[in-house]
Amino acid sequence: MNDRESDWQGTPYAFGSIWNFGGHTALGANTRDWVDLYPRWRDRSGSRLSGIALMPEAADNNPAAFELFAELPWTEGPVDLTDWFREYARVRYGGSDAHAEAAWDILRTTVYGTRRDDRWSEPADGLFGARPALDAVSAGKWSPKALRYPAASFEPALDELLSVRAELRDSATYRRDLLDVARQALANRSRTLLPRLAAAYKAKNQAEFARLGRRWIALIDLLEQLVATDENHLLGRWVESARAWGGSAREKSQLQYDALSLLTTWGTRQGADAGLRDYANREWSGLVGGLYRLRWGTYIDELSAALKEGRKPVAVDWFALEDRWTRNPGTLATQPRGQVHQVAEEVARALARAD
């Protein structure tokens, strides 16, 4: 489509974007496209652009994307993203801070610096949430198969946010952003670590595979510890909310299963095998430390045993495992635990160590 006014015969239209599918917790949006296209389409002669359409499939992620997109109709002239993100950091944390500005400048050029040239509108999800495979490239079938920015360019944002001066760290917005950046840094590491795990297995290097397998599980455990610090990242809250709609014990149980299956199997083997499993994968406490750890622990243990015994690994019926967990996930916490700054510091130390 080259000319919306002509092609749509003068019909008014809205400028829209979908930067999130399935409620994935990944950070990212094509903000450079937004600030380029919106003013050009709005200001050209005969424009019928009449509004905006925010269309992410979940609204509890990427607050910076919401803020920027919602400001577009109220902004005259072009938007300078360098200035916008600097001011966003100041307002979001209640004061100017060089480290906060530096962190958000890194986010501007990485997770929020992507463009539609690669035909994607959403960021890549993490591989800790993928059904286990040594050649896994995404958790959701229809998600990007690789990061859309260099992982190494993103990690310094965590150190910068950790260095924000103490009096600005008490806000809920700072804590949320710190968790998101630390979580994203851990998720990104899954994409560099898995190929090394695969290489060790293919080389039949038992010691190296065991070491990297322990590292993989340790990072999953650290991710679980991180997201458990925030009430908005608790699977138990999601389940509790669903159960509250039930009028009987049986109905509450069914609503719990429905809520969990949306995030895991999508209900049936047929739907899961068609690609709907993990469509709504999320790095939430209870899901990371529950199903995701169970899957990868099972897989790594079996591959380790196969290497040791000189045999092919036994195939796992992943749907059966996932369905069992979805029907009986155990106790799910509904209250956060731990301090996000302390755990984020642990994340930074863990990522600084060589894999």
GROMACS .gro file of C-alpha atoms in nm:
model
  355
    1MET     CA    1   0.000   0.000   0.000
    2ASN     CA    2   0.160   0.325  -0.115
    3ASP     CA    3  -0.106   0.591  -0.063
    4ARG     CA    4  -0.368   0.531   0.204
    5GLU     CA    5  -0.576   0.833   0.105
    6SER     CA    6  -0.601   0.715  -0.256
    7ASP     CA    7  -0.618   0.341  -0.190
    8TRP     CA    8  -0.890   0.386   0.074
    9GLN     CA    9  -1.075   0.651  -0.130
   10GLY     CA   10  -1.051   0.922   0.133
   11THR     CA   11  -1.168   0.708   0.425
   12PRO     CA   12  -1.042   0.838   0.763
   13TYR     CA   13  -0.796   0.601   0.928
   14ALA     CA   14  -0.592   0.564   1.245
   15PHE     CA   15  -0.218   0.512   1.285
   16GLY     CA   16  -0.177   0.183   1.471
   17SER     CA   17   0.089  -0.049   1.606
   18ILE     CA   18   0.103  -0.393   1.769
   19TRP     CA   19   0.424  -0.427   1.968
   20ASN     CA   20   0.314  -0.719   2.184
   21PHE     CA   21   0.155  -1.054   2.108
   22GLY     CA   22   0.026  -1.294   2.371
   23GLY     CA   23   0.127  -1.075   2.664
   24HIS     CA   24   0.497  -1.156   2.631
   25THR     CA   25   0.707  -0.974   2.889
   26ALA     CA   26   0.984  -0.881   2.645
   27LEU     CA   27   1.090  -0.518   2.617
   28GLY     CA   28   1.077  -0.350   2.278
   29ALA     CA   29   0.885  -0.156   2.013
   30ASN     CA   30   0.959   0.002   1.675
   31THR     CA   31   0.960   0.357   1.810
   32ARG     CA   32   1.182   0.493   1.533
   33ASP     CA   33   0.918   0.399   1.279
   34TRP     CA   34   0.647   0.569   1.483
   35VAL     CA   35   0.818   0.907   1.506
   36ASP     CA   36   0.912   0.889   1.138
   37LEU     CA   37   0.583   0.775   0.984
   38TYR     CA   38   0.321   0.945   1.201
   39PRO     CA   39   0.414   1.310   1.135
   40ARG     CA   40   0.475   1.239   0.766
   41TRP     CA   41   0.134   1.079   0.720
   42ARG     CA   42  -0.037   1.344   0.934
   43ASP     CA   43   0.118   1.648   0.765
   44ARG     CA   44   0.101   1.554   0.400
   45SER     CA   45  -0.151   1.725   0.174
   46GLY     CA   46  -0.500   1.573   0.191
   47SER     CA   47  -0.416   1.348   0.484
   48ARG     CA   48  -0.709   1.153   0.628
   49LEU     CA   49  -0.511   1.034   0.930
   50SER     CA   50  -0.757   1.093   1.213
   51GLY     CA   51  -0.617   0.929   1.525
   52ILE     CA   52  -0.410   0.652   1.673
   53ALA     CA   53  -0.482   0.287   1.753
   54LEU     CA   54  -0.282   0.122   2.032
   55MET     CA   55  -0.324  -0.248   1.964
   56PRO     CA   56  -0.091  -0.462   2.179
   57GLU     CA   57  -0.246  -0.792   2.282
   58ALA     CA   58  -0.166  -0.717   2.646
   59ALA     CA   59  -0.141  -0.382   2.820
   60ASP     CA   60   0.081  -0.464   3.119
   61ASN     CA   61   0.415  -0.425   2.944
   62ASN     CA   62   0.638  -0.161   2.787
   63PRO     CA   63   0.501   0.153   2.959
   64ALA     CA   64   0.746   0.370   2.764
   65ALA     CA   65   0.590   0.250   2.439
   66PHE     CA   66   0.242   0.341   2.563
   67GLU     CA   67   0.358   0.684   2.671
   68LEU     CA   68   0.535   0.768   2.347
   69PHE     CA   69   0.262   0.635   2.120
   70ALA     CA   70  -0.012   0.815   2.312
   71GLU     CA   71   0.177   1.145   2.285
   72LEU     CA   72   0.204   1.138   1.906
   73PRO     CA   73  -0.130   1.314   1.830
   74TRP     CA   74  -0.048   1.589   2.081
   75THR     CA   75   0.300   1.663   1.954
   76GLU     CA   76   0.360   1.928   1.691
   77GLY     CA   77   0.651   1.874   1.459
   78PRO     CA   78   0.904   1.590   1.476
   79VAL     CA   79   0.992   1.392   1.790
   80ASP     CA   80   1.359   1.370   1.885
   81LEU     CA   81   1.386   1.031   2.057
   82THR     CA   82   1.710   1.123   2.234
   83ASP     CA   83   1.540   1.416   2.402
   84TRP     CA   84   1.216   1.227   2.458
   85PHE     CA   85   1.374   0.936   2.644
   86ARG     CA   86   1.591   1.171   2.850
   87GLU     CA   87   1.284   1.362   2.964
   88TYR     CA   88   1.092   1.039   3.016
   89ALA     CA   89   1.358   0.917   3.260
   90ARG     CA   90   1.348   1.246   3.452
   91VAL     CA   91   0.970   1.251   3.487
   92ARG     CA   92   0.938   0.878   3.554
   93TYR     CA   93   1.182   0.881   3.847
   94GLY     CA   94   1.104   1.228   3.981
   95GLY     CA   95   1.438   1.392   3.913
   96SER     CA   96   1.735   1.414   3.679
   97ASP     CA   97   2.005   1.150   3.709
   98ALA     CA   98   2.293   1.087   3.471
   99HIS     CA   99   2.276   0.711   3.518
  100ALA     CA  100   1.902   0.700   3.453
  101GLU     CA  101   1.951   0.905   3.136
  102ALA     CA  102   2.232   0.675   3.024
  103ALA     CA  103   2.019   0.366   3.088
  104TRP     CA  104   1.731   0.498   2.884
  105ASP     CA  105   1.961   0.606   2.605
  106ILE     CA  106   2.078   0.245   2.583
  107LEU     CA  107   1.717   0.127   2.576
  108ARG     CA  108   1.646   0.385   2.304
  109THR     CA  109   1.913   0.237   2.078
  110THR     CA  110   1.845  -0.131   2.153
  111VAL     CA  111   1.499  -0.256   2.253
  112TYR     CA  112   1.331   0.066   2.137
  113GLY     CA  113   1.563   0.121   1.843
  114THR     CA  114   1.426  -0.152   1.616
  115ARG     CA  115   1.254  -0.085   1.285
  116ARG     CA  116   1.007  -0.273   1.069
  117ASP     CA  117   1.274  -0.339   0.805
  118ASP     CA  118   1.303  -0.695   0.939
  119ARG     CA  119   0.923  -0.736   0.910
  120TRP     CA  120   0.871  -0.770   1.286
  121SER     CA  121   0.675  -0.539   1.512
  122GLU     CA  122   0.742  -0.717   1.843
  123PRO     CA  123   1.058  -0.810   2.034
  124ALA     CA  124   1.191  -1.165   2.059
  125ASP     CA  125   1.087  -1.368   2.361
  126GLY     CA  126   1.332  -1.556   2.584
  127LEU     CA  127   1.430  -1.922   2.547
  128PHE     CA  128   1.387  -2.016   2.913
  129GLY     CA  129   1.015  -2.020   2.832
  130ALA     CA  130   1.056  -2.232   2.520
  131ARG     CA  131   0.965  -2.601   2.501
  132PRO     CA  132   1.311  -2.759   2.541
  133ALA     CA  133   1.520  -2.825   2.232
  134LEU     CA  134   1.888  -2.763   2.165
  135ASP     CA  135   1.793  -2.575   1.850
  136ALA     CA  136   1.511  -2.367   2.002
  137VAL     CA  137   1.493  -2.015   1.857
  138SER     CA  138   1.173  -1.884   2.018
  139ALA     CA  139   0.921  -1.972   2.286
  140GLY     CA  140   0.616  -1.870   2.083
  141LYS     CA  141   0.589  -2.024   1.735
  142TRP     CA  142   0.514  -1.690   1.570
  143SER     CA  143   0.769  -1.484   1.762
  144PRO     CA  144   1.095  -1.344   1.619
  145LYS     CA  145   1.361  -1.612   1.588
  146ALA     CA  146   1.650  -1.391   1.700
  147LEU     CA  147   1.711  -1.077   1.901
  148ARG     CA  148   1.657  -0.765   1.695
  149TYR     CA  149   1.953  -0.582   1.852
  150PRO     CA  150   2.295  -0.689   1.989
  151ALA     CA  151   2.255  -0.848   2.334
  152ALA     CA  152   2.590  -0.709   2.449
  153SER     CA  153   2.474  -0.355   2.372
  154PHE     CA  154   2.177  -0.393   2.605
  155GLU     CA  155   2.340  -0.526   2.923
  156PRO     CA  156   2.509  -0.197   3.030
  157ALA     CA  157   2.160  -0.052   3.086
  158LEU     CA  158   2.131  -0.273   3.395
  159ASP     CA  159   2.451  -0.134   3.550
  160GLU     CA  160   2.334   0.220   3.479
  161LEU     CA  161   1.994   0.167   3.642
  162LEU     CA  162   2.155   0.004   3.945
  163SER     CA  163   2.367   0.320   3.984
  164VAL     CA  164   2.075   0.563   3.996
  165ARG     CA  165   2.106   0.766   4.315
  166ALA     CA  166   1.934   0.622   4.620
  167GLU     CA  167   1.666   0.889   4.667
  168LEU     CA  168   1.515   0.805   4.327
  169ARG     CA  169   1.498   0.430   4.385
  170ASP     CA  170   1.187   0.426   4.604
  171SER     CA  171   0.937   0.488   4.327
  172ALA     CA  172   0.730   0.202   4.189
  173THR     CA  173   0.829   0.312   3.839
  174TYR     CA  174   1.201   0.276   3.910
  175ARG     CA  175   1.151  -0.066   4.067
  176ARG     CA  176   0.942  -0.179   3.771
  177ASP     CA  177   1.198  -0.061   3.517
  178LEU     CA  178   1.487  -0.216   3.709
  179LEU     CA  179   1.307  -0.550   3.716
  180ASP     CA  180   1.224  -0.528   3.345
  181VAL     CA  181   1.581  -0.449   3.244
  182ALA     CA  182   1.730  -0.719   3.468
  183ARG     CA  183   1.472  -0.969   3.344
  184GLN     CA  184   1.545  -0.881   2.980
  185ALA     CA  185   1.919  -0.914   3.034
  186LEU     CA  186   1.868  -1.263   3.176
  187ALA     CA  187   1.633  -1.359   2.893
  188ASN     CA  188   1.887  -1.239   2.637
  189ARG     CA  189   2.155  -1.456   2.795
  190SER     CA  190   1.944  -1.763   2.716
  191ARG     CA  191   2.004  -1.693   2.346
  192THR     CA  192   2.381  -1.692   2.378
  193LEU     CA  193   2.402  -1.981   2.625
  194LEU     CA  194   2.182  -2.237   2.447
  195PRO     CA  195   2.409  -2.273   2.140
  196ARG     CA  196   2.699  -2.350   2.374
  197LEU     CA  197   2.490  -2.612   2.554
  198ALA     CA  198   2.406  -2.763   2.216
  199ALA     CA  199   2.771  -2.763   2.107
  200ALA     CA  200   2.878  -2.943   2.426
  201TYR     CA  201   2.614  -3.211   2.372
  202LYS     CA  202   2.704  -3.264   2.007
  203ALA     CA  203   3.071  -3.291   2.103
  204LYS     CA  204   2.975  -3.553   2.367
  205ASN     CA  205   3.157  -3.342   2.627
  206GLN     CA  206   2.987  -3.467   2.942
  207ALA     CA  207   3.166  -3.236   3.184
  208GLU     CA  208   3.104  -2.922   2.979
  209PHE     CA  209   2.742  -3.016   2.914
  210ALA     CA  210   2.687  -3.075   3.287
  211ARG     CA  211   2.850  -2.743   3.375
  212LEU     CA  212   2.648  -2.546   3.122
  213GLY     CA  213   2.331  -2.732   3.221
  214ARG     CA  214   2.382  -2.624   3.582
  215ARG     CA  215   2.439  -2.269   3.461
  216TRP     CA  216   2.116  -2.279   3.257
  217ILE     CA  217   1.908  -2.396   3.554
  218ALA     CA  218   2.080  -2.147   3.787
  219LEU     CA  219   1.980  -1.860   3.557
  220ILE     CA  220   1.620  -1.986   3.551
  221ASP     CA  221   1.623  -1.992   3.931
  222LEU     CA  222   1.765  -1.638   3.940
  223LEU     CA  223   1.499  -1.520   3.696
  224GLU     CA  224   1.231  -1.672   3.919
  225GLN     CA  225   1.380  -1.495   4.221
  226LEU     CA  226   1.382  -1.164   4.033
  227VAL     CA  227   1.024  -1.166   3.907
  228ALA     CA  228   0.899  -1.286   4.247
  229THR     CA  229   0.982  -0.941   4.389
  230ASP     CA  230   0.692  -0.774   4.205
  231GLU     CA  231   0.321  -0.835   4.254
  232ASN     CA  232   0.255  -0.774   3.884
  233HIS     CA  233   0.477  -1.068   3.791
  234LEU     CA  234   0.310  -1.330   4.012
  235LEU     CA  235   0.129  -1.617   3.842
  236GLY     CA  236  -0.056  -1.668   4.170
  237ARG     CA  237  -0.227  -1.330   4.128
  238TRP     CA  238  -0.340  -1.428   3.777
  239VAL     CA  239  -0.490  -1.752   3.908
  240GLU     CA  240  -0.642  -1.585   4.214
  241SER     CA  241  -0.818  -1.331   3.992
  242ALA     CA  242  -0.958  -1.604   3.767
  243ARG     CA  243  -1.082  -1.814   4.059
  244ALA     CA  244  -1.261  -1.512   4.206
  245TRP     CA  245  -1.515  -1.527   3.922
  246GLY     CA  246  -1.625  -1.879   4.014
  247GLY     CA  247  -1.950  -1.939   4.197
  248SER     CA  248  -1.862  -2.290   4.312
  249ALA     CA  249  -1.553  -2.496   4.387
  250ARG     CA  250  -1.590  -2.678   4.057
  251GLU     CA  251  -1.624  -2.355   3.862
  252LYS     CA  252  -1.326  -2.200   4.040
  253SER     CA  253  -1.116  -2.503   3.951
  254GLN     CA  254  -1.219  -2.483   3.586
  255LEU     CA  255  -1.142  -2.111   3.569
  256GLN     CA  256  -0.800  -2.175   3.720
  257TYR     CA  257  -0.727  -2.435   3.455
  258ASP     CA  258  -0.849  -2.204   3.178
  259ALA     CA  259  -0.631  -1.919   3.304
  260LEU     CA  260  -0.323  -2.140   3.323
  261SER     CA  261  -0.380  -2.319   2.992
  262LEU     CA  262  -0.390  -1.983   2.812
  263LEU     CA  263  -0.027  -1.939   2.915
  264THR     CA  264   0.084  -2.297   2.853
  265THR     CA  265  -0.088  -2.560   2.636
  266TRP     CA  266  -0.384  -2.359   2.504
  267GLY     CA  267  -0.600  -2.649   2.622
  268THR     CA  268  -0.570  -2.939   2.382
  269ARG     CA  269  -0.290  -3.147   2.233
  270GLN     CA  270  -0.418  -3.058   1.888
  271GLY     CA  271  -0.398  -2.684   1.960
  272ALA     CA  272  -0.060  -2.715   2.128
  273ASP     CA  273   0.087  -2.918   1.841
  274ALA     CA  274  -0.052  -2.666   1.591
  275GLY     CA  275   0.169  -2.401   1.750
  276LEU     CA  276  -0.055  -2.240   2.010
  277ARG     CA  277   0.144  -2.373   2.308
  278ASP     CA  278   0.340  -2.098   2.479
  279TYR     CA  279   0.175  -1.839   2.253
  280ALA     CA  280   0.120  -1.634   2.569
  281ASN     CA  281   0.448  -1.726   2.740
  282ARG     CA  282   0.544  -1.483   3.016
  283GLU     CA  283   0.836  -1.453   3.254
  284TRP     CA  284   0.625  -1.458   3.569
  285SER     CA  285   0.706  -1.601   3.909
  286GLY     CA  286   0.546  -1.943   3.941
  287LEU     CA  287   0.559  -2.001   3.566
  288VAL     CA  288   0.936  -1.957   3.539
  289GLY     CA  289   1.013  -2.153   3.856
  290GLY     CA  290   0.730  -2.398   3.789
  291LEU     CA  291   0.666  -2.520   3.437
  292TYR     CA  292   0.970  -2.366   3.267
  293ARG     CA  293   1.215  -2.504   3.522
  294LEU     CA  294   1.042  -2.843   3.519
  295ARG     CA  295   1.066  -2.870   3.142
  296TRP     CA  296   1.431  -2.769   3.112
  297GLY     CA  297   1.535  -2.970   3.419
  298THR     CA  298   1.369  -3.280   3.272
  299TYR     CA  299   1.533  -3.224   2.934
  300ILE     CA  300   1.885  -3.154   3.061
  301ASP     CA  301   1.872  -3.452   3.299
  302GLU     CA  302   1.772  -3.684   3.016
  303LEU     CA  303   2.041  -3.554   2.779
  304SER     CA  304   2.300  -3.588   3.056
  305ALA     CA  305   2.195  -3.948   3.119
  306ALA     CA  306   2.206  -4.023   2.746
  307LEU     CA  307   2.560  -3.888   2.719
  308LYS     CA  308   2.674  -4.085   3.022
  309GLU     CA  309   2.516  -4.410   2.900
  310GLY     CA  310   2.612  -4.367   2.535
  311ARG     CA  311   2.255  -4.384   2.404
  312LYS     CA  312   1.996  -4.169   2.233
  313PRO     CA  313   1.781  -3.960   2.467
  314VAL     CA  314   1.432  -4.087   2.543
  315ALA     CA  315   1.167  -3.868   2.383
  316VAL     CA  316   0.957  -3.671   2.631
  317ASP     CA  317   0.583  -3.631   2.584
  318TRP     CA  318   0.594  -3.258   2.643
  319PHE     CA  319   0.221  -3.201   2.613
  320ALA     CA  320   0.150  -3.463   2.879
  321LEU     CA  321   0.403  -3.300   3.113
  322GLU     CA  322   0.268  -2.950   3.044
  323ASP     CA  323  -0.092  -3.059   3.085
  324ARG     CA  324  -0.019  -3.228   3.419
  325TRP     CA  325   0.148  -2.915   3.550
  326THR     CA  326  -0.132  -2.692   3.420
  327ARG     CA  327  -0.389  -2.904   3.603
  328ASN     CA  328  -0.184  -2.919   3.923
  329PRO     CA  329   0.073  -2.638   3.949
  330GLY     CA  330   0.107  -2.662   4.325
  331THR     CA  331   0.100  -2.361   4.555
  332LEU     CA  332   0.143  -2.032   4.372
  333ALA     CA  333   0.255  -1.728   4.568
  334THR     CA  334   0.023  -1.426   4.573
  335GLN     CA  335   0.256  -1.196   4.767
  336PRO     CA  336   0.593  -1.068   4.641
  337ARG     CA  337   0.911  -1.159   4.823
  338GLY     CA  338   1.257  -1.006   4.823
  339GLN     CA  339   1.394  -0.665   4.720
  340VAL     CA  340   1.430  -0.601   4.349
  341HIS     CA  341   1.746  -0.390   4.379
  342GLN     CA  342   1.926  -0.664   4.571
  343VAL     CA  343   1.822  -0.934   4.328
  344ALA     CA  344   1.904  -0.714   4.027
  345GLU     CA  345   2.255  -0.673   4.170
  346GLU     CA  346   2.279  -1.053   4.183
  347VAL     CA  347   2.169  -1.065   3.821
  348ALA     CA  348   2.440  -0.817   3.723
  349ARG     CA  349   2.704  -1.022   3.906
  350ALA     CA  350   2.580  -1.345   3.748
  351LEU     CA  351   2.589  -1.199   3.398
  352ALA     CA  352   2.939  -1.059   3.455
  353ARG     CA  353   3.068  -1.411   3.517
  354ALA     CA  354   3.178  -1.602   3.211
  355ASP     CA  355   2.940  -1.874   3.095
   0.00000   0.00000   0.00000
